Amino acid sequence: MNQRLWTFAGGKHGQFSIDSVTAVRGEPLPTAPRLDVTQRADRPRDATYVLRGVVSNERYVNRGEKGLLVSKQEALGRAEATCSVLIPIKKSEAWWGLSQDERRAIFEDQSNHIALGMKALPQVARRLHHCRDLGEDAPFDFLTWFDFQPRESAIFDDLLGALRTTEEWQFVEREVEIRVTREPGTSSK
Amino acid sequence: MNQRLWTFAGGKHGQFSIDSVTAVRGEPLPTAPRLDVTQRADRPRDATYVLRGVVSNERYVNRGEKGLLVSKQEALGRAEATCSVLIPIKKSEAWWGLSQDERRAIFEDQSNHIALGMKALPQVARRLHHCRDLGEDAPFDFLTWFDFQPRESAIFDDLLGALRTTEEWQFVEREVEIRVTREPGTSSK
């Protein structure tokens, strides 16, 4: 198993209670009562759906941006960060056919993706998982997993709203938003 | 199955006869008489070793370079290109910890990776496969697959020699070179 592989399974089990599932663009995902987030090697058999992705190297961030991000960002799983959101995204073939400099120009110069994310730090923590280069047939290209305290949810909503108006989001073919809650005092592990 | 997934299996079967296996850096791979190159979904059971990788988007090439590459490069599998070479490579954690601009600077500004590859066009055809973000535990980060006519092998050898002296290659932890031959008149498919 790839040690950087994470599995998100919607079904009857899991640390998180699913509050809402919104199909932002394209096909929805089924509803389920719980979300299970693990680094397990096998695919949970009794899940309604299973999404998997790998934490990888950064694709766009430059040295200066990386230094700023590292200095401001917090780790996932803080005790009071009981709100989590999973956002699976699929981008278009047009996006993947662009060269690196073209994608970077859209991502940051035109869309301020990194700068927008920076504005939500340190309140919103995140981890990005890549699915496009898994050997398996993956329905999404990315899974982004966020957490924050309930009282900081406006900061997260603003980030989401701003990103969805960007040039980069013109290349998003499918997006689902899964909002979940962890009972305070329980572990996210 | 990911439609961009390719499987390279060393063993008793396959379109290619293995001429040599050289451990350029780090651990070797076992010897085997044949190499099988397919887009099969399952792992061949009777193989001595199985390497898998996914064709993905370009990570460093800019628009101008991409235009030049596309205008000069040939497809794999030309009738007379009976010499093929598979080069599996693993890079260090130091490489993967660099930011995008740092990797691009080493890759092209300091190491001329794209420019060196361009000099071998159109004689040497190639396809790059990514293994680092497979869900499975992959022993290499990249598999590059080349083919050329026997009389053009000096062009390929020069490319390989030049790449191995670059700054980028300081980050290569493991490299194996598998030289194979296809009988003229047989298909590489």
Coordinates of C-alpha atoms in Angstrom, one line a residue:
Chain A
M1 CA 0.0 0.0 0.0
N2 CA 1.1 3.5 -0.7
Q3 CA 1.7 5.1 2.8
R4 CA 0.2 8.4 1.5
L5 CA -3.1 6.8 0.4
W6 CA -6.3 7.9 2.2
T7 CA -9.7 6.3 1.9
F8 CA -13.0 8.2 2.4
A9 CA -16.0 5.8 2.6
G10 CA -19.6 6.9 2.9
G11 CA -21.8 4.3 4.6
K12 CA -23.0 3.1 8.0
H13 CA -19.7 3.5 9.8
G14 CA -17.1 6.1 10.4
Q15 CA -15.9 8.9 12.8
F16 CA -18.0 11.6 11.1
S17 CA -21.8 12.1 10.8
I18 CA -22.7 13.3 7.3
D19 CA -24.9 16.5 7.5
S20 CA -25.3 17.3 3.8
V21 CA -24.2 16.2 0.3
T22 CA -24.5 18.8 -2.4
A23 CA -23.9 18.2 -6.1
V24 CA -22.3 21.5 -7.0
R25 CA -21.6 20.5 -10.6
G26 CA -22.3 17.2 -12.4
E27 CA -23.4 13.9 -11.0
P28 CA -24.2 13.7 -7.2
L29 CA -22.9 11.1 -4.8
P30 CA -25.4 8.9 -2.8
T31 CA -26.4 9.9 0.6
A32 CA -25.2 7.9 3.6
P33 CA -25.3 8.5 7.4
R34 CA -21.5 8.3 8.2
L35 CA -18.2 9.1 6.6
D36 CA -15.2 6.9 7.5
V37 CA -11.7 8.4 6.9
T38 CA -8.8 6.0 7.2
Q39 CA -5.5 4.9 5.8
R40 CA -6.6 1.3 5.4
A41 CA -5.2 -0.7 2.6
D42 CA -8.3 -2.6 1.5
R43 CA -11.6 -1.1 0.2
P44 CA -14.3 -1.2 2.8
R45 CA -16.8 -3.8 1.5
D46 CA -20.0 -2.5 3.1
A47 CA -19.6 1.1 2.1
T48 CA -22.1 3.0 -0.1
Y49 CA -19.2 4.7 -1.9
V50 CA -15.4 4.7 -1.6
L51 CA -13.2 7.5 -2.7
R52 CA -9.4 7.2 -2.5
G53 CA -6.6 9.6 -3.1
V54 CA -2.9 10.0 -2.4
V55 CA -1.1 12.9 -0.7
S56 CA 1.6 14.0 -3.2
N57 CA 4.1 16.7 -4.0
E58 CA 2.9 20.2 -4.7
R59 CA 2.2 21.0 -8.3
Y60 CA 2.0 24.9 -8.4
V61 CA 3.2 26.4 -5.2
N62 CA 6.6 28.2 -5.4
R63 CA 9.2 28.5 -2.7
G64 CA 8.0 31.9 -1.3
E65 CA 4.4 30.7 -1.2
K66 CA 5.3 27.4 0.4
G67 CA 7.2 29.2 3.1
L68 CA 4.2 31.4 3.9
L69 CA 1.8 28.5 3.8
V70 CA 3.9 26.4 6.2
S71 CA 4.3 29.3 8.6
K72 CA 0.5 30.0 8.8
Q73 CA -1.2 26.6 8.3
E74 CA -2.4 24.3 11.2
A75 CA -2.6 20.5 11.2
L76 CA -5.9 18.7 10.7
G77 CA -7.6 17.2 13.7
R78 CA -7.4 20.0 16.2
A79 CA -9.7 19.2 19.2
E80 CA -12.2 22.0 18.5
A81 CA -12.3 21.6 14.7
T82 CA -15.4 19.4 14.7
C83 CA -16.6 20.6 11.3
S84 CA -15.1 18.8 8.3
V85 CA -15.8 19.1 4.6
L86 CA -14.8 16.7 1.8
I87 CA -14.8 18.2 -1.7
P88 CA -14.2 15.7 -4.6
I89 CA -13.5 17.5 -7.9
K90 CA -13.0 16.4 -11.5
K91 CA -11.4 18.7 -14.0
S92 CA -11.9 18.7 -17.8
E93 CA -9.6 17.1 -20.4
A94 CA -9.0 20.7 -21.6
W95 CA -7.3 21.4 -18.2
W96 CA -5.1 18.3 -18.3
G97 CA -4.1 19.1 -21.9
L98 CA -2.6 22.5 -20.8
S99 CA 1.1 22.9 -20.3
Q100 CA 2.5 23.5 -16.8
D101 CA 2.9 27.3 -17.3
E102 CA -0.6 27.6 -18.6
R103 CA -2.1 25.8 -15.7
R104 CA 0.0 27.8 -13.2
A105 CA -1.1 31.0 -14.8
I106 CA -4.8 30.1 -14.5
F107 CA -4.4 28.6 -11.0
E108 CA -2.7 31.6 -9.4
D109 CA -2.1 34.6 -11.7
Q110 CA -5.8 34.6 -12.8
S111 CA -7.5 32.7 -10.0
N112 CA -5.5 33.5 -6.9
H113 CA -6.0 30.0 -5.6
I114 CA -3.1 30.1 -3.3
A115 CA -3.8 33.6 -2.1
L116 CA -7.4 32.8 -1.4
G117 CA -6.5 29.7 0.6
M118 CA -3.9 31.8 2.5
K119 CA -6.7 34.1 3.7
A120 CA -8.5 31.2 5.4
L121 CA -5.4 30.3 7.4
P122 CA -4.9 29.3 10.2
Q123 CA -8.7 28.8 10.8
V124 CA -9.2 26.3 8.0
A125 CA -6.8 23.3 7.8
R126 CA -6.7 21.2 4.7
R127 CA -5.1 18.2 3.0
L128 CA -5.2 17.6 -0.8
H129 CA -5.3 14.0 -2.2
H130 CA -4.7 13.2 -5.8
C131 CA -6.8 10.5 -7.6
R132 CA -6.0 11.0 -11.3
D133 CA -2.9 8.8 -11.3
L134 CA -4.2 5.9 -9.2
G135 CA -4.1 2.7 -11.1
E136 CA -7.8 2.3 -10.5
D137 CA -10.6 4.0 -12.3
A138 CA -11.3 7.0 -10.1
P139 CA -14.4 9.2 -10.6
F140 CA -12.6 12.4 -9.4
D141 CA -9.2 14.0 -9.9
F142 CA -8.8 15.5 -6.4
L143 CA -10.3 15.1 -2.9
T144 CA -9.7 18.0 -0.6
W145 CA -10.4 17.5 3.1
F146 CA -10.9 20.5 5.4
D147 CA -11.6 21.1 9.0
F148 CA -12.4 24.1 11.2
Q149 CA -14.3 25.1 14.3
P150 CA -18.1 25.6 14.0
R151 CA -17.7 29.4 14.7
E152 CA -15.2 29.7 11.8
S153 CA -17.5 28.3 9.2
A154 CA -18.0 31.7 7.5
I155 CA -14.3 31.8 6.7
F156 CA -14.6 28.4 5.0
D157 CA -17.8 29.4 3.1
D158 CA -16.1 32.6 1.8
L159 CA -13.1 30.6 0.6
L160 CA -15.4 28.1 -1.2
G161 CA -17.5 30.9 -2.7
A162 CA -14.5 32.8 -4.0
L163 CA -12.9 29.8 -5.5
R164 CA -16.0 28.9 -7.4
T165 CA -16.1 32.2 -9.2
T166 CA -12.5 31.9 -10.5
E167 CA -11.3 31.2 -14.0
E168 CA -9.8 27.9 -12.7
W169 CA -13.3 26.7 -11.8
Q170 CA -14.3 26.9 -15.5
F171 CA -12.3 23.7 -15.8
V172 CA -14.2 21.9 -13.1
E173 CA -16.6 19.3 -14.6
R174 CA -17.8 17.7 -11.4
E175 CA -17.8 18.8 -7.8
V176 CA -19.6 17.5 -4.8
E177 CA -19.6 19.0 -1.3
I178 CA -19.9 16.7 1.7
R179 CA -20.3 18.4 5.0
V180 CA -19.7 16.3 8.1
T181 CA -19.5 16.7 11.9
R182 CA -17.4 14.9 14.5
E183 CA -18.8 14.8 18.0
P184 CA -16.7 17.1 20.3
G185 CA -14.3 15.0 22.4
T186 CA -14.0 12.2 19.9
S187 CA -10.9 11.7 17.8
S188 CA -10.7 12.3 14.1
K189 CA -8.2 9.5 13.7
Chain B
M1 CA -9.0 0.4 -14.5
N2 CA -7.3 3.6 -15.3
Q3 CA -7.2 3.7 -19.1
R4 CA -3.7 5.4 -18.9
L5 CA -2.2 2.5 -16.9
W6 CA 0.6 0.4 -18.5
T7 CA 2.1 -2.8 -17.1
F8 CA 5.7 -3.9 -17.7
A9 CA 6.2 -7.5 -16.7
G10 CA 9.6 -9.3 -16.7
G11 CA 9.2 -13.1 -17.0
K12 CA 8.8 -15.9 -19.5
H13 CA 6.3 -14.1 -21.8
G14 CA 6.1 -10.9 -23.7
Q15 CA 6.7 -9.2 -27.1
F16 CA 10.3 -8.3 -26.2
S17 CA 13.4 -10.3 -25.6
I18 CA 15.5 -8.8 -22.7
D19 CA 19.1 -8.3 -23.8
S20 CA 20.5 -6.7 -20.6
V21 CA 19.5 -5.4 -17.2
T22 CA 21.9 -2.9 -15.6
A23 CA 21.5 -1.5 -12.0
V24 CA 22.7 2.0 -12.7
R25 CA 22.1 3.1 -9.1
G26 CA 20.7 1.3 -6.1
E27 CA 19.1 -2.2 -6.1
P28 CA 19.0 -4.2 -9.3
L29 CA 15.9 -5.9 -10.8
P30 CA 16.0 -9.7 -11.4
T31 CA 16.9 -11.1 -14.7
A32 CA 14.2 -12.6 -17.0
P33 CA 14.1 -13.7 -20.6
R34 CA 11.2 -11.6 -21.8
L35 CA 9.4 -8.3 -21.2
D36 CA 5.6 -8.0 -21.6
V37 CA 4.2 -4.5 -22.2
T38 CA 0.4 -4.3 -21.9
Q39 CA -2.5 -2.2 -20.8
R40 CA -4.0 -5.2 -18.9
A41 CA -6.0 -4.5 -15.8
D42 CA -4.8 -7.4 -13.6
R43 CA -1.2 -8.2 -12.4
P44 CA 0.3 -11.0 -14.5
R45 CA 0.6 -13.9 -11.9
D46 CA 3.6 -15.7 -13.3
A47 CA 5.9 -12.7 -13.9
T48 CA 9.3 -12.4 -12.2
Y49 CA 8.5 -8.7 -11.6
V50 CA 5.7 -6.3 -12.5
L51 CA 6.1 -2.5 -12.8
R52 CA 3.1 -0.3 -13.4
G53 CA 2.7 3.4 -14.2
V54 CA 0.2 5.9 -15.5
V55 CA 0.6 8.3 -18.4
S56 CA -0.3 11.7 -16.9
N57 CA -0.2 15.4 -17.6
E58 CA 3.1 17.1 -18.1
R59 CA 4.7 18.6 -15.0
Y60 CA 7.4 20.9 -16.3
V61 CA 7.0 21.6 -20.0
N62 CA 5.8 25.1 -20.9
R63 CA 3.7 26.0 -23.9
G64 CA 6.6 26.8 -26.2
E65 CA 8.5 23.6 -25.4
K66 CA 5.3 21.5 -25.8
G67 CA 4.8 23.0 -29.3
L68 CA 8.3 22.1 -30.3
L69 CA 8.1 18.6 -28.8
V70 CA 4.8 17.8 -30.5
S71 CA 6.1 19.0 -33.9
K72 CA 9.3 16.9 -33.7
Q73 CA 8.4 13.7 -31.8
E74 CA 7.3 10.4 -33.4
A75 CA 5.0 7.8 -31.9
L76 CA 6.3 4.6 -30.3
G77 CA 6.0 1.3 -32.3
R78 CA 7.4 2.4 -35.7
A79 CA 8.0 -0.8 -37.7
E80 CA 11.8 -0.4 -37.8
A81 CA 12.2 0.7 -34.1
T82 CA 13.0 -2.7 -32.8
C83 CA 15.2 -1.5 -29.9
S84 CA 13.4 -0.5 -26.8
V85 CA 14.7 0.5 -23.4
L86 CA 12.7 0.7 -20.1
I87 CA 14.3 3.0 -17.4
P88 CA 12.6 2.8 -14.0
I89 CA 13.7 5.6 -11.7
K90 CA 13.2 6.6 -8.1
K91 CA 14.0 10.1 -6.9
S92 CA 14.8 11.1 -3.3
E93 CA 12.6 12.6 -0.7
A94 CA 14.6 15.8 -1.0
W95 CA 13.4 16.1 -4.7
W96 CA 9.8 15.6 -3.7
G97 CA 10.1 18.2 -0.9
L98 CA 11.1 20.9 -3.3
S99 CA 8.5 23.5 -4.5
Q100 CA 7.4 23.5 -8.2
D101 CA 9.7 26.4 -9.2
E102 CA 12.7 24.8 -7.5
R103 CA 12.1 21.5 -9.4
R104 CA 11.6 23.2 -12.7
A105 CA 14.8 25.2 -12.2
I106 CA 16.8 22.0 -11.6
F107 CA 15.0 20.1 -14.3
E108 CA 15.4 22.5 -17.1
D109 CA 17.4 25.7 -16.3
Q110 CA 20.2 23.7 -14.7
S111 CA 19.9 20.3 -16.3
N112 CA 18.4 21.0 -19.8
H113 CA 16.3 17.8 -19.5
I114 CA 13.8 19.0 -22.2
A115 CA 16.5 20.4 -24.5
L116 CA 18.5 17.2 -24.2
G117 CA 15.5 15.1 -25.0
M118 CA 14.7 17.4 -28.0
K119 CA 18.1 16.7 -29.5
A120 CA 17.2 12.9 -29.7
L121 CA 14.0 13.7 -31.7
P122 CA 12.7 12.3 -33.9
Q123 CA 14.9 9.2 -33.8
V124 CA 14.1 8.3 -30.2
A125 CA 10.4 8.0 -29.3
R126 CA 9.4 7.9 -25.6
R127 CA 6.5 7.6 -23.2
L128 CA 6.7 8.6 -19.5
H129 CA 4.7 6.7 -16.9
H130 CA 4.1 8.0 -13.3
C131 CA 4.1 5.5 -10.4
R132 CA 4.5 7.6 -7.3
D133 CA 0.7 8.3 -6.9
L134 CA -0.5 4.8 -7.6
G135 CA -2.5 3.5 -4.7
E136 CA -0.2 0.5 -4.5
D137 CA 3.3 0.4 -3.1
A138 CA 5.5 1.2 -6.1
P139 CA 9.3 0.7 -6.0
F140 CA 9.9 3.5 -8.6
D141 CA 8.5 7.0 -9.2
F142 CA 8.8 6.9 -13.0
L143 CA 9.0 4.4 -15.9
T144 CA 10.3 5.8 -19.1
W145 CA 9.9 3.6 -22.2
F146 CA 11.9 4.4 -25.4
D147 CA 12.2 2.9 -28.8
F148 CA 14.5 3.6 -31.8
Q149 CA 16.1 1.8 -34.8
P150 CA 19.2 -0.2 -34.1
R151 CA 21.3 2.2 -36.2
E152 CA 20.2 5.2 -34.1
S153 CA 21.3 3.7 -30.8
A154 CA 24.2 6.1 -30.4
I155 CA 21.7 9.0 -30.2
F156 CA 19.9 7.2 -27.4
D157 CA 23.2 6.4 -25.6
D158 CA 24.3 10.1 -25.8
L159 CA 20.9 11.2 -24.4
L160 CA 21.3 8.8 -21.5
G161 CA 24.9 9.7 -20.8
A162 CA 24.1 13.4 -20.8
L163 CA 21.1 13.1 -18.5
R164 CA 23.1 11.2 -16.0
T165 CA 25.7 14.0 -15.5
T166 CA 23.0 16.6 -14.7
E167 CA 22.1 18.3 -11.5
E168 CA 18.7 16.6 -11.7
W169 CA 20.3 13.2 -11.5
Q170 CA 21.8 14.0 -8.1
F171 CA 18.2 13.4 -6.9
V172 CA 18.0 9.9 -8.5
E173 CA 18.2 7.3 -5.8
R174 CA 17.6 4.2 -7.9
E175 CA 17.8 3.6 -11.6
V176 CA 17.7 0.4 -13.7
E177 CA 18.2 0.1 -17.4
I178 CA 16.5 -2.7 -19.2
R179 CA 17.4 -3.1 -22.9
V180 CA 15.1 -5.2 -25.0
T181 CA 14.6 -6.2 -28.6
R182 CA 11.6 -7.0 -30.7
E183 CA 12.0 -9.3 -33.7
P184 CA 11.6 -7.3 -36.9
G185 CA 8.2 -7.7 -38.5
T186 CA 6.4 -8.4 -35.1
S187 CA 4.1 -5.9 -33.5
S188 CA 5.0 -4.0 -30.4
K189 CA 1.3 -4.1 -29.3

